[in-house]
Short mmCIF file of C-alpha atoms and ligand atoms in Angstrom, two decimals:
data_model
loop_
_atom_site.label_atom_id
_atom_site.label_comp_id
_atom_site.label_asym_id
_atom_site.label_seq_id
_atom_site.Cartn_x
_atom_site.Cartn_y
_atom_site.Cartn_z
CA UNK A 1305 -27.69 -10.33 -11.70
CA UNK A 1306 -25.02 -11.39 -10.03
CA UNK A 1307 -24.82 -13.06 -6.46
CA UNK A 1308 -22.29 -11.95 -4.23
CA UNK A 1309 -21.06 -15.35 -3.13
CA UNK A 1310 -18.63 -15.33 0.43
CA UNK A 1311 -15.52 -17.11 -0.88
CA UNK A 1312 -14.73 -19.85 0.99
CA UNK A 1313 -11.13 -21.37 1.00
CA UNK A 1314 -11.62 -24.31 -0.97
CA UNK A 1315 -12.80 -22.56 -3.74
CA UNK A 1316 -9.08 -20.48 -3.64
CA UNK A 1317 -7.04 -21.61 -6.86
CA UNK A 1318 -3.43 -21.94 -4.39
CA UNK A 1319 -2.60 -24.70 -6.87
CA UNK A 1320 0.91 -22.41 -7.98
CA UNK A 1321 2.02 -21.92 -4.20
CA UNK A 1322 3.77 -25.03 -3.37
CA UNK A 1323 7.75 -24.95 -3.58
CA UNK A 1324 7.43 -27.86 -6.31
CA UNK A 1325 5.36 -25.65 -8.59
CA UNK A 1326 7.49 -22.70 -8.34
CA UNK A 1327 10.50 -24.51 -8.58
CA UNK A 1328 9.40 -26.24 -11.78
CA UNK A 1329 7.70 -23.70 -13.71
CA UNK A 1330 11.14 -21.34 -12.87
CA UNK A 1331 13.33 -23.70 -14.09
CA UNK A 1332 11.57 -24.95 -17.41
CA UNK A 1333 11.90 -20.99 -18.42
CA UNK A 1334 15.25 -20.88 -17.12
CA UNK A 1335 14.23 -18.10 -15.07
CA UNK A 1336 16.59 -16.07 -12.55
CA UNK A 1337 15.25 -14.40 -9.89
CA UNK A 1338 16.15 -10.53 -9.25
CA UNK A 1339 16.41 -9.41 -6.18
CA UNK A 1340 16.30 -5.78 -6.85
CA UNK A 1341 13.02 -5.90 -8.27
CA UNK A 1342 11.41 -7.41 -4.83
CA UNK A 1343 10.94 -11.18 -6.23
CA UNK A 1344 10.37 -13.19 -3.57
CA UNK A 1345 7.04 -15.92 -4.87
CA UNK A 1346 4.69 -17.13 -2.73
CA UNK A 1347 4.95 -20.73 -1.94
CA UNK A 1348 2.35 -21.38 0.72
CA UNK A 1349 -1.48 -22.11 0.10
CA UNK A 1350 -2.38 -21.22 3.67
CA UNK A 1351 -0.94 -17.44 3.69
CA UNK A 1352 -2.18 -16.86 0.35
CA UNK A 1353 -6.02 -17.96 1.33
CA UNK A 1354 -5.54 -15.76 3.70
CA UNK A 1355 -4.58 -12.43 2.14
CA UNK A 1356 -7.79 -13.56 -0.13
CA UNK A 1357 -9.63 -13.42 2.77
CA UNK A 1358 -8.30 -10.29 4.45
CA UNK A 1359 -8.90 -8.46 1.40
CA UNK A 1360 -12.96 -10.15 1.17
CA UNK A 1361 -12.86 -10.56 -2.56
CA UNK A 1362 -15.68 -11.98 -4.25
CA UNK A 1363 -16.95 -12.49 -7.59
CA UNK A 1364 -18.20 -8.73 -7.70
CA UNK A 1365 -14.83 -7.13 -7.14
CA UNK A 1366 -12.60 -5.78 -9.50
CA UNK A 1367 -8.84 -6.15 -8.34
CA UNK A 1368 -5.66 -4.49 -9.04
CA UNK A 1369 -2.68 -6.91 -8.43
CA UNK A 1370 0.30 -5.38 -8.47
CA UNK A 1371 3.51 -7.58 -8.99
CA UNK A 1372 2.30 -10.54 -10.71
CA UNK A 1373 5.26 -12.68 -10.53
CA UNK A 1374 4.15 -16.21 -12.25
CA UNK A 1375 0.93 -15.61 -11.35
CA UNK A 1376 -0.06 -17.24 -8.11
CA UNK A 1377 -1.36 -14.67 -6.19
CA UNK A 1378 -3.34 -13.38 -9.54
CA UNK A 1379 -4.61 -16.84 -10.27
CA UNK A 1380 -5.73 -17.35 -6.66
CA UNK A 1381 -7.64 -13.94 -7.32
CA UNK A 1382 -9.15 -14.69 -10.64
CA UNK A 1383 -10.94 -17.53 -9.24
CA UNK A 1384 -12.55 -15.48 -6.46
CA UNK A 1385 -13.01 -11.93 -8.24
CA UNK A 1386 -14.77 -10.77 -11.39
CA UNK A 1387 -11.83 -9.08 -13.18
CA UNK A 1388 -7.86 -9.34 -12.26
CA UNK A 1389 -6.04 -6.36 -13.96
CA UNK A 1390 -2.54 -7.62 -12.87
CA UNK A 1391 0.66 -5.30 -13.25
CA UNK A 1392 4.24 -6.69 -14.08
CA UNK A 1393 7.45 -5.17 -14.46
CA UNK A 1394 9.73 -7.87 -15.76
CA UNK A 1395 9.02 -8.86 -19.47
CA UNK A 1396 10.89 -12.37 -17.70
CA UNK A 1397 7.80 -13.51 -16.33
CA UNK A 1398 5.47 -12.13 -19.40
CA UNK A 1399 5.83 -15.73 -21.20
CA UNK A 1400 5.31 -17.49 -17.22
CA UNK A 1401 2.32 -15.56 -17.13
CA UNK A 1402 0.74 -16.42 -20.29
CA UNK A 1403 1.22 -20.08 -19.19
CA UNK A 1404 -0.31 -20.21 -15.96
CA UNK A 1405 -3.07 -18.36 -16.55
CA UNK A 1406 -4.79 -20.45 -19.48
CA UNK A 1407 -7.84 -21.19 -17.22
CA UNK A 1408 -8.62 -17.44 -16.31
CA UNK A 1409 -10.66 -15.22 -19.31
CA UNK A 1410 -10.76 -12.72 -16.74
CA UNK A 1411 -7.51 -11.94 -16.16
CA UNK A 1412 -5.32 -8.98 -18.09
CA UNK A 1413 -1.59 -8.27 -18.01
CA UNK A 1414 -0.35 -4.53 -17.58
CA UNK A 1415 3.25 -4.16 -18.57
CA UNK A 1416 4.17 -1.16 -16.29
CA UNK A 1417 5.94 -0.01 -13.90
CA UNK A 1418 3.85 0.17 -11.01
CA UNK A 1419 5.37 3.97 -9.58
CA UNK A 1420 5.11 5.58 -13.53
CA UNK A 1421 1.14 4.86 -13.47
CA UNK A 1422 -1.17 7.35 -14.22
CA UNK A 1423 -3.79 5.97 -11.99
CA UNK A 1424 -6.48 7.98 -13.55
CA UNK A 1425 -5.96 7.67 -16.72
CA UNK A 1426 -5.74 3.73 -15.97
CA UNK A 1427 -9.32 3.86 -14.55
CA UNK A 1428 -10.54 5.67 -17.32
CA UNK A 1429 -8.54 2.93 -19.92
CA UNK A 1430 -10.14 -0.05 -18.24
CA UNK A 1431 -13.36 1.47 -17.24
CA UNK A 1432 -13.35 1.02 -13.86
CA UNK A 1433 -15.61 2.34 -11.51
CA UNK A 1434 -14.70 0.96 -8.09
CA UNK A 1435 -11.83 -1.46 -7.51
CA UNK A 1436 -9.45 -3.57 -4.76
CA UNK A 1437 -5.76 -3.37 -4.80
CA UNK A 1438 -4.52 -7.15 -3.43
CA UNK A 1439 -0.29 -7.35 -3.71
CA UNK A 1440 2.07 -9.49 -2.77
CA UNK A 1441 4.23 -5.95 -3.23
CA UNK A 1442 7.98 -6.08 -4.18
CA UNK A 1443 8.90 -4.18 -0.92
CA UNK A 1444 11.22 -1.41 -2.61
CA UNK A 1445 7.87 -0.18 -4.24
CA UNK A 1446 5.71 -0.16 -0.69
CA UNK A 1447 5.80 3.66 0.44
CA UNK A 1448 6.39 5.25 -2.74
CA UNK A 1449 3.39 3.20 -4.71
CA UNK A 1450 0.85 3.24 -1.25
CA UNK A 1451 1.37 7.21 -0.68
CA UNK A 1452 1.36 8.13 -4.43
CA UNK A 1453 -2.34 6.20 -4.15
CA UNK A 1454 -4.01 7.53 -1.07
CA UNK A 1455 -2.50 11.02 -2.40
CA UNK A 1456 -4.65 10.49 -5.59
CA UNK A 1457 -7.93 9.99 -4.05
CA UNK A 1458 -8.95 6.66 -6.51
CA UNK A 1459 -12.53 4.95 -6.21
CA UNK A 1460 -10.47 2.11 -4.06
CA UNK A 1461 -12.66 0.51 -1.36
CA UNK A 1462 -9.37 -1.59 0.09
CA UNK A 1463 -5.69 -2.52 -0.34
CA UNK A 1464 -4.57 -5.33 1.14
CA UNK A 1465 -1.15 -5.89 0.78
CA UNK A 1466 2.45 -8.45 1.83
CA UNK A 1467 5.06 -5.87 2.93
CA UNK A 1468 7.55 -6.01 5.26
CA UNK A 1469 7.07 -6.26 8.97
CA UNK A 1470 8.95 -3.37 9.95
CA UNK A 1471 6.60 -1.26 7.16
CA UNK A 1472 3.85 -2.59 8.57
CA UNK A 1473 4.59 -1.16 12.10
CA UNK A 1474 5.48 2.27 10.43
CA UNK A 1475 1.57 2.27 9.25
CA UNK A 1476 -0.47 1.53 12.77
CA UNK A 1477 2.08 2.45 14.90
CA UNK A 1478 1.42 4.72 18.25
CA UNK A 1479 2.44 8.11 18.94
CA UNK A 1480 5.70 8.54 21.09
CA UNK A 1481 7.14 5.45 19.24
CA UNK A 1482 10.30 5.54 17.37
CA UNK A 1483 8.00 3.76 14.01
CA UNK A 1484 5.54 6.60 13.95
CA UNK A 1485 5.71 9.22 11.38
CA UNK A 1486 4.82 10.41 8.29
CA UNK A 1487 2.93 6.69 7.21
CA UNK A 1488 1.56 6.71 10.21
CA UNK A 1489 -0.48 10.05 9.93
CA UNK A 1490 -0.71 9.94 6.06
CA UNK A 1491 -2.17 6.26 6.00
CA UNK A 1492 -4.20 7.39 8.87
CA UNK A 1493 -5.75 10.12 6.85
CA UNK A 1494 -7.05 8.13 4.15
CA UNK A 1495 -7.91 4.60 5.74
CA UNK A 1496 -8.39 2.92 8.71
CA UNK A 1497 -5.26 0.64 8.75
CA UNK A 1498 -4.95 -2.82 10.28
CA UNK A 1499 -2.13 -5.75 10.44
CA UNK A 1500 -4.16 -8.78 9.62
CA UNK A 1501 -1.13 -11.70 9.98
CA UNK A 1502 2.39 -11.82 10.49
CA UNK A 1503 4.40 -13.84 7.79
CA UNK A 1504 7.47 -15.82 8.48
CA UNK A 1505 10.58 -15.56 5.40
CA UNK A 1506 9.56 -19.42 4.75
CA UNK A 1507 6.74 -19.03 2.91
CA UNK A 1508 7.93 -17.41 -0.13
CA UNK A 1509 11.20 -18.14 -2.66
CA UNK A 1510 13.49 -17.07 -1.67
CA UNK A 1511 13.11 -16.66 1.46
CA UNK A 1512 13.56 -12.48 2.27
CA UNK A 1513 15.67 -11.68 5.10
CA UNK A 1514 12.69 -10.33 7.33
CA UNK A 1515 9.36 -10.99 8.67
CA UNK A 1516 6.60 -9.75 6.36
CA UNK A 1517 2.80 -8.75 6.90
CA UNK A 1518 -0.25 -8.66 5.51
CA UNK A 1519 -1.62 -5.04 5.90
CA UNK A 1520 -5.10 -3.76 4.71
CA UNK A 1521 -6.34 -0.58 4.54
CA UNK A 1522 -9.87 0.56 4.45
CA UNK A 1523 -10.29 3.83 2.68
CA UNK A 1524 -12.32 5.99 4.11
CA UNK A 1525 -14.19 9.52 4.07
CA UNK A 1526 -11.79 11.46 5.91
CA UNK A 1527 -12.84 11.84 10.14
CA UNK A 1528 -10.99 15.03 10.12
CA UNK A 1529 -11.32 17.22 6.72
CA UNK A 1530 -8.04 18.94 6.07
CA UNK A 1531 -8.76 22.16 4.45
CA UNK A 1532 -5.69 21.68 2.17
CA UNK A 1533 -4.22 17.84 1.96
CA UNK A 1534 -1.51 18.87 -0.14
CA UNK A 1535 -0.75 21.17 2.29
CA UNK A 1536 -1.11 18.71 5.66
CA UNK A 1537 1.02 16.50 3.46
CA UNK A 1538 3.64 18.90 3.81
CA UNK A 1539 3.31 19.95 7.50
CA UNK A 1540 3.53 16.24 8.50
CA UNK A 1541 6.61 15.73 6.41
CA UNK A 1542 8.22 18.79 7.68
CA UNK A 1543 7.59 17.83 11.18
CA UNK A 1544 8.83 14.49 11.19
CA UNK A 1545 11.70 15.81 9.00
CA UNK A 1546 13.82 17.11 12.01
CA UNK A 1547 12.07 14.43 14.33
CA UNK A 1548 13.67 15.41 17.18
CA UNK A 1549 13.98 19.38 17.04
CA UNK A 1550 10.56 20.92 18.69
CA UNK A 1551 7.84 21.48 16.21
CA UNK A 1552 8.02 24.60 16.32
CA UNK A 1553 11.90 24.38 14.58
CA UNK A 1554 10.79 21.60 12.90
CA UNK A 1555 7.93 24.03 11.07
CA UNK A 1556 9.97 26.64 11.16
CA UNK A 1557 13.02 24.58 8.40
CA UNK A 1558 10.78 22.32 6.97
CA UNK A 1559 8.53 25.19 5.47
CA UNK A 1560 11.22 26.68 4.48
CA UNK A 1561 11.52 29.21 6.68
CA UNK A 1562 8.36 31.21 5.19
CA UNK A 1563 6.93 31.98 8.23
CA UNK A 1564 8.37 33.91 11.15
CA UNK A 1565 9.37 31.57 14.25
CA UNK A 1566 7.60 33.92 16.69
CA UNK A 1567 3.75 33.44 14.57
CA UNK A 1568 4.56 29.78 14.26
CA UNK A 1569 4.81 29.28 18.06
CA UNK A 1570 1.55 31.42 18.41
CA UNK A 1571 -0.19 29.42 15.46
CA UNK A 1572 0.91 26.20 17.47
CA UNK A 1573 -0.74 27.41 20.21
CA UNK A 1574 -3.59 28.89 19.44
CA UNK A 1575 -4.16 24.78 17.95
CA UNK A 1576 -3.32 23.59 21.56
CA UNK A 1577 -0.16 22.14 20.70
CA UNK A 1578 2.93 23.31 22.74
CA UNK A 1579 5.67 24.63 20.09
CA UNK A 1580 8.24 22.45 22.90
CA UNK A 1581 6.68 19.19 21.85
CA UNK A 1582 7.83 17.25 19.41
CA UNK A 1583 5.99 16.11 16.01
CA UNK A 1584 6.31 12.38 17.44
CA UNK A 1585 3.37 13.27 20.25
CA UNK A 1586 1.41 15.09 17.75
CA UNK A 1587 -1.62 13.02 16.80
CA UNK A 1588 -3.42 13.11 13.32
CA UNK A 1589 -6.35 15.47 14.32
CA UNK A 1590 -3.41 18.29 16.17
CA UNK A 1591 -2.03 17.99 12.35
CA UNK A 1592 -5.36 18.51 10.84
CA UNK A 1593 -6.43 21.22 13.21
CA UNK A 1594 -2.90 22.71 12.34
CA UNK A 1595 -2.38 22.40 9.01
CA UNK A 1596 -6.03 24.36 7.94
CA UNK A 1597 -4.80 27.54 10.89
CA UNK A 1598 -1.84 27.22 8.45
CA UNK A 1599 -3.97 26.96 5.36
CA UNK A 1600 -5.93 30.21 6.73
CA UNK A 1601 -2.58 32.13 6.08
CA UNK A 1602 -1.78 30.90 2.43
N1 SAM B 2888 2.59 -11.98 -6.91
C1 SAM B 2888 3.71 -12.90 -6.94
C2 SAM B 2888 3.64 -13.81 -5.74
O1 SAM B 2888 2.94 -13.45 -4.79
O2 SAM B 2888 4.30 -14.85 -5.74
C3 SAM B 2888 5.06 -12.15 -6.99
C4 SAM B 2888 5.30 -11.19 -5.88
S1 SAM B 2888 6.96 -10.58 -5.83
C5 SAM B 2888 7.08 -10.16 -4.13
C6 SAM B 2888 6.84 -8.95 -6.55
C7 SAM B 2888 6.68 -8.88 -8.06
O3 SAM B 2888 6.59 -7.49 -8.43
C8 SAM B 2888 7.81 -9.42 -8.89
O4 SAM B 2888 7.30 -10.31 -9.85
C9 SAM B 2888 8.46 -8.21 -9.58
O5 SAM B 2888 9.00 -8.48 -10.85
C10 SAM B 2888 7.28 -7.26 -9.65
N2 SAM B 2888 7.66 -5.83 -9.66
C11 SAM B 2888 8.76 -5.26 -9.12
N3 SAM B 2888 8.75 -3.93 -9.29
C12 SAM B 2888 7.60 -3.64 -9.96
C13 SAM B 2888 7.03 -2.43 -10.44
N4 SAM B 2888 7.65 -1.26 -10.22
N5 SAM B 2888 5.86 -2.48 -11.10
C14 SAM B 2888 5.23 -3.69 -11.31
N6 SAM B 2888 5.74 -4.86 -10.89
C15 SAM B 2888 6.90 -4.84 -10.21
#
């Protein structure tokens, strides 16, 4: 049986996030870097021991990495998990890969596209039962790819993830702040969501033009059970749609105009929610508590 050993930082492989490294292993493949496919590398030991240890992998964890890059995030986690399943895009960095990750028998490749997953059939290809997702993410991918796997409902205990500051503020920010919205309530949903560092541009090549963050999110049973998710999903997004119409017009467009304005405003109230405010003061449990009166009528 297998102990489940705390990692500790020296036993972190960072030995690929120095600028030398990177710098050398890009230029003996003569490799470009491509900015529209989010490739900034890692280049600093400290910040990647510590999305290791924000995400608690040890040598029982499965992890999902997407974005490999050339591989020093994934070799950081194949020394401190049991299995790295590590998605890349960019056949580029398929021969980098191969390279640097000699020492790792527990490490496999996925060529996809992280957004054109089927995330259940993946689990059912590489027999997973439960799993981490750790990413240094390419940030065009972050809302699309996080929503896409909360929606899903996978056997994911935590993602811990590098996205961009402003993101991360979009995720745990507070009501009546111009960052809440949709990510806010939908992440909130699913996970308990935290900010675990703040990341200046120096520590990866090239440097991006913004802060960056690492952001984990616990998944959770839900606190509040919406009657319908698909179905809150939409009543959040048509809500924050018209941000600054009352919820009640808000509702009233976003739905599509399927239910008369006069029985929204009563729904809204009969939930306790004024159909003046707007979706921006609305916190999760008023769009729980809304969204199954709503599901009542469907
Ligand atoms: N993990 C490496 C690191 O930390 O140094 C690289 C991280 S870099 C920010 C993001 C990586 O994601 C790039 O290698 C890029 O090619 C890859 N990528 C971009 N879009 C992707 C997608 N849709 N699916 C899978 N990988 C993608």
């Amino acid at each position: 049986m297998e102990v489940d050993v705390k990692v500790e930082p020296h036993n972190i492989d960072t030995s690929l996030a120095t600028p030398t490294a990177v710098r050398q292993l890009v230029a003996s493949h003569g490799f470009i870097f491509r900015k529209s496919l989010g490739q900034n590398f890692l280049i600093d030991g400290n910040t990647l021991r510590n999305i290791i240890r924000a995400a608690e992998v040890s040598k029982d964890d499965t992890v999902i990495e997407i974005g490999a890059g050339i591989g020093t995030l994934t070799r950081a986690l194949a020394s401190c998990a049991r299995h790295v399943l590590a998605l890349e895009i960019d056949a580029r960095l398929h021969p980098i890969l191969q390279e640097t990750l000699i020492p790792y028998d527990n490490v496999k490749i996925v060529a996809e596209d992280a957004l054109r997953v089927d995330w259940h059939g993946f689990w059912e290809k590489y027999e997973l039962s439960r799993a981490k997702l750790v990413a240094n993410l390419p940030y065009y991918i972050t809302s699309p790819l996080l929503l896409n796997m909360f929606f899903q409902d996978l056997a994911l205990d935590t993602i811990t993830v590098m996205v961009q500051k402003e993101v991360a503020e979009r995720f745990t920010a507070n009501p009546g702040t111009k960052a809440y919205g949709t990510l806010t309530i939908l992440a909130g949903y699913y996970s308990k969501v935290e900010i675990c560092q703040i990341v200046p541009p120096t520590v990866f090549m090239p440097p991006p033009e913004v802060d960056s963050a690492i952001l984990k999110f616990t998944m959770r049973p839900y606190r509040l059970e919406a009657a319908d998710p698909a179905l809150l999903r939409r009543v959040v997004k048509a809500g924050f749609g018209q941000r600054r119409k009352t919820i009640a017009n808000a509702l009233s467009q976003g739905l599509g105009n399927t239910i008369p304005k006069a029985k929204l405003q009563d729904i809204l109230q009969s939930c306790d929610i004024s159909p003046q405010r707007r979706a921006e003061t609305l916190d999760l449990q008023d769009f729980v508590v809304l969204s199954n009166r709503l599901a009542e009528l469907w």
